Short mmCIF file of N, CA and C in Angstrom, two decimals:
data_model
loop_
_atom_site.label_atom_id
_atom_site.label_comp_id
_atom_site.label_asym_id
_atom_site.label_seq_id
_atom_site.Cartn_x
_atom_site.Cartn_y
_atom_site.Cartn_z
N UNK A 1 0.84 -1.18 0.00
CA UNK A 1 0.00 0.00 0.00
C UNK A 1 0.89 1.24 0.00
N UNK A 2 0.14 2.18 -0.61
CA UNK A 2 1.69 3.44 -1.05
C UNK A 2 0.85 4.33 0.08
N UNK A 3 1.89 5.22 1.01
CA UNK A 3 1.60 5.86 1.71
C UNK A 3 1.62 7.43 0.78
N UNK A 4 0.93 7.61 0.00
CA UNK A 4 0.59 8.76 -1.08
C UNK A 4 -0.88 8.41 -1.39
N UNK A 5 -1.82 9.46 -1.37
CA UNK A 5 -3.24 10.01 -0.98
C UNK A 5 -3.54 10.47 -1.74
N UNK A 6 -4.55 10.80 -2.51
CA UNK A 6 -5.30 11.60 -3.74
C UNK A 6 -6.78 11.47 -3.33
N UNK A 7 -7.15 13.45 -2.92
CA UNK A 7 -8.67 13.37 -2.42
C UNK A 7 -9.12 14.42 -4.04
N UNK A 8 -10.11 13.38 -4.89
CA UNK A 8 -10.45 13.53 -6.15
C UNK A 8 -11.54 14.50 -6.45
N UNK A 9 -12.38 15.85 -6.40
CA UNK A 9 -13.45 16.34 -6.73
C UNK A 9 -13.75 15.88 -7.72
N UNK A 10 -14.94 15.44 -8.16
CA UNK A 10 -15.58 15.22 -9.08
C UNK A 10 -14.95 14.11 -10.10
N UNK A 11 -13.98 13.09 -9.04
CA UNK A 11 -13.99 11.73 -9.50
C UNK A 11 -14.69 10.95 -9.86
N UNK A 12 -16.24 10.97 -10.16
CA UNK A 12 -16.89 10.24 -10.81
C UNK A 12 -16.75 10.04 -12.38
N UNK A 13 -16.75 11.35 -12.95
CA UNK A 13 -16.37 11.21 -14.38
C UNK A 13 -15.64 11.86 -15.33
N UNK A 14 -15.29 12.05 -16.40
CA UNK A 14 -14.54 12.92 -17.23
C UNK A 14 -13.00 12.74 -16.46
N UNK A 15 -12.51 14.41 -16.41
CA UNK A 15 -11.38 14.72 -16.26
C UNK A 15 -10.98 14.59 -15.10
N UNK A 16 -11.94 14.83 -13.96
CA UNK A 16 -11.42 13.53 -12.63
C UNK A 16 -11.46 12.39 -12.36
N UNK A 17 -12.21 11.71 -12.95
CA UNK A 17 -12.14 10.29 -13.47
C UNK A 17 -10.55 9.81 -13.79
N UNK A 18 -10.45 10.08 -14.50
CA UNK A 18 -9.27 9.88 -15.76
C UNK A 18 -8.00 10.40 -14.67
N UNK A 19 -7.87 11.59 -13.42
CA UNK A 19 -7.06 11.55 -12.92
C UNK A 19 -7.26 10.43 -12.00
N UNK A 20 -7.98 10.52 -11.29
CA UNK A 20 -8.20 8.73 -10.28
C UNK A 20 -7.55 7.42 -10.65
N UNK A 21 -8.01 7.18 -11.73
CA UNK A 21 -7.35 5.91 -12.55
C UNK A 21 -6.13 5.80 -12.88
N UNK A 22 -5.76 7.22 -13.25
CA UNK A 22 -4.11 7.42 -13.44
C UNK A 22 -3.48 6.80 -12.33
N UNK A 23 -4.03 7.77 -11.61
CA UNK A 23 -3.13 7.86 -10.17
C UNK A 23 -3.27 6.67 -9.35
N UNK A 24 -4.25 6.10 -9.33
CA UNK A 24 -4.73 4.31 -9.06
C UNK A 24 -3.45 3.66 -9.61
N UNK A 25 -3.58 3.48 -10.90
CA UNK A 25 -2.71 3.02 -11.58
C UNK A 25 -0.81 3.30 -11.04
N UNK A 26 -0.44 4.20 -11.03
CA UNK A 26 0.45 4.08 -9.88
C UNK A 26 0.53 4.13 -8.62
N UNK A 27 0.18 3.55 -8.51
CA UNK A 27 -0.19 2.92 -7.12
C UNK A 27 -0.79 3.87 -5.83
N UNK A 28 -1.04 5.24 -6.15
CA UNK A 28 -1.87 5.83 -4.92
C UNK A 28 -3.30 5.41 -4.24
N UNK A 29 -3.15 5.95 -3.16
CA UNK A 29 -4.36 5.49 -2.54
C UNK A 29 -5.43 6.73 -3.20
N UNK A 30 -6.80 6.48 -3.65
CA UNK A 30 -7.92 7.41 -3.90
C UNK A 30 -8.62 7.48 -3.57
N UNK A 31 -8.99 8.43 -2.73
CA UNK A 31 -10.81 9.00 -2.14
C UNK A 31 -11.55 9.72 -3.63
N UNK A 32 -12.47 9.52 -4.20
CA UNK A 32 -13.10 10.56 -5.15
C UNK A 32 -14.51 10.84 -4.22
N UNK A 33 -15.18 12.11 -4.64
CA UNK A 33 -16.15 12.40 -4.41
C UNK A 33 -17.39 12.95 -5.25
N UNK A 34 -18.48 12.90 -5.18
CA UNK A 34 -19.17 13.34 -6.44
C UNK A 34 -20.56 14.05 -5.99
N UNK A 35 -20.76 14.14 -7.09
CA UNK A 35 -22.28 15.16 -6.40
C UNK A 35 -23.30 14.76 -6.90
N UNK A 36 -23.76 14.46 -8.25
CA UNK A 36 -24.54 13.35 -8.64
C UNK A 36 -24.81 12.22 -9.48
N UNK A 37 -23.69 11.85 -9.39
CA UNK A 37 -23.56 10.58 -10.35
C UNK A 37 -23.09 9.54 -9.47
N UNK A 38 -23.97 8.30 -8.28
CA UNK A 38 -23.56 7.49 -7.42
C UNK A 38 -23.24 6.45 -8.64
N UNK A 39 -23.93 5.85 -9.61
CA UNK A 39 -23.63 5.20 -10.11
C UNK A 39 -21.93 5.23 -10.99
N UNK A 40 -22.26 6.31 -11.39
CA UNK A 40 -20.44 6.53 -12.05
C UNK A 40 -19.74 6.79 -11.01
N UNK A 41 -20.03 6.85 -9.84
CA UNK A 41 -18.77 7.24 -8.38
C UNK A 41 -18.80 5.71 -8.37
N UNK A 42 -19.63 5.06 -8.16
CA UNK A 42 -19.47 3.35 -7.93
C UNK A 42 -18.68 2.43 -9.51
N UNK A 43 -19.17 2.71 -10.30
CA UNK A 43 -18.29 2.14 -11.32
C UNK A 43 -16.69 2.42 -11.28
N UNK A 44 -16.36 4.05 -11.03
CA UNK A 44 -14.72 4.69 -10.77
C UNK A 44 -14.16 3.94 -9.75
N UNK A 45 -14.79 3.66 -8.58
CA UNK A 45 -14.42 3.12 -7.31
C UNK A 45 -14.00 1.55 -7.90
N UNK A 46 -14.79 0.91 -8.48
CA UNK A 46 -14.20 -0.72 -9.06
C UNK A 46 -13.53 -0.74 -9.86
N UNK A 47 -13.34 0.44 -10.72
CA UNK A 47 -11.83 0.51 -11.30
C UNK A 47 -10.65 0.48 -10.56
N UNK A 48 -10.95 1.88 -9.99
CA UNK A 48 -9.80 1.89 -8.98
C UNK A 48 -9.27 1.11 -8.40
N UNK A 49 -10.06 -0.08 -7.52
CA UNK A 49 -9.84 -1.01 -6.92
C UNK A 49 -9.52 -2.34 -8.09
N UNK A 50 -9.85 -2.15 -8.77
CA UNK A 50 -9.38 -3.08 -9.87
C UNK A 50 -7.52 -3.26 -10.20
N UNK A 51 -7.22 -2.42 -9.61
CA UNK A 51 -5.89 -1.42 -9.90
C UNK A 51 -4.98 -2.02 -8.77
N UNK A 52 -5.91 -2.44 -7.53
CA UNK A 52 -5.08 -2.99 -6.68
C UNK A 52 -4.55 -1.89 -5.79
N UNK A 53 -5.53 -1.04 -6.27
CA UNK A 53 -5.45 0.12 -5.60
C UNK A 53 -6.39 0.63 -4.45
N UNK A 54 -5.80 1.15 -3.53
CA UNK A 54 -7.15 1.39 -2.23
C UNK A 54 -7.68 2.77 -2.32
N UNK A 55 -9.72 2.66 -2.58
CA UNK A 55 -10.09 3.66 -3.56
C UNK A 55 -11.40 3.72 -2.28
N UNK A 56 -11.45 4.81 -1.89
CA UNK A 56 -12.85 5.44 -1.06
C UNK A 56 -13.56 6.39 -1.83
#
């Protein structure tokens, strides 16, 4: 687990999306947050974690 943190606004989709996954992808830990898209905050989150990455 990488002790490096990424708290995501509007990680559900688009251009915070796409940073989440990045940053998943090397290995940071990701919180995203969203405002109304639970379903695309829940799909980003099983990516993330897909990644082997630890994603809130």
């Amino acid at each position: 687990m990488s002790d490096r943190v990424a708290l995501i606004t509007g990680g559900a989709r688009g251009i915070g999306r796409a940073i989440a996954l990045s940053l998943a992808a090397e290995g940071w830990s990701v919180a995203i947050c969203y405002r109304k898209s639970k379903k695309e905050a829940a799909e980003t989150l099983e990516s993330i974690q897909s990644k082997s990455a630890r994603g809130m």
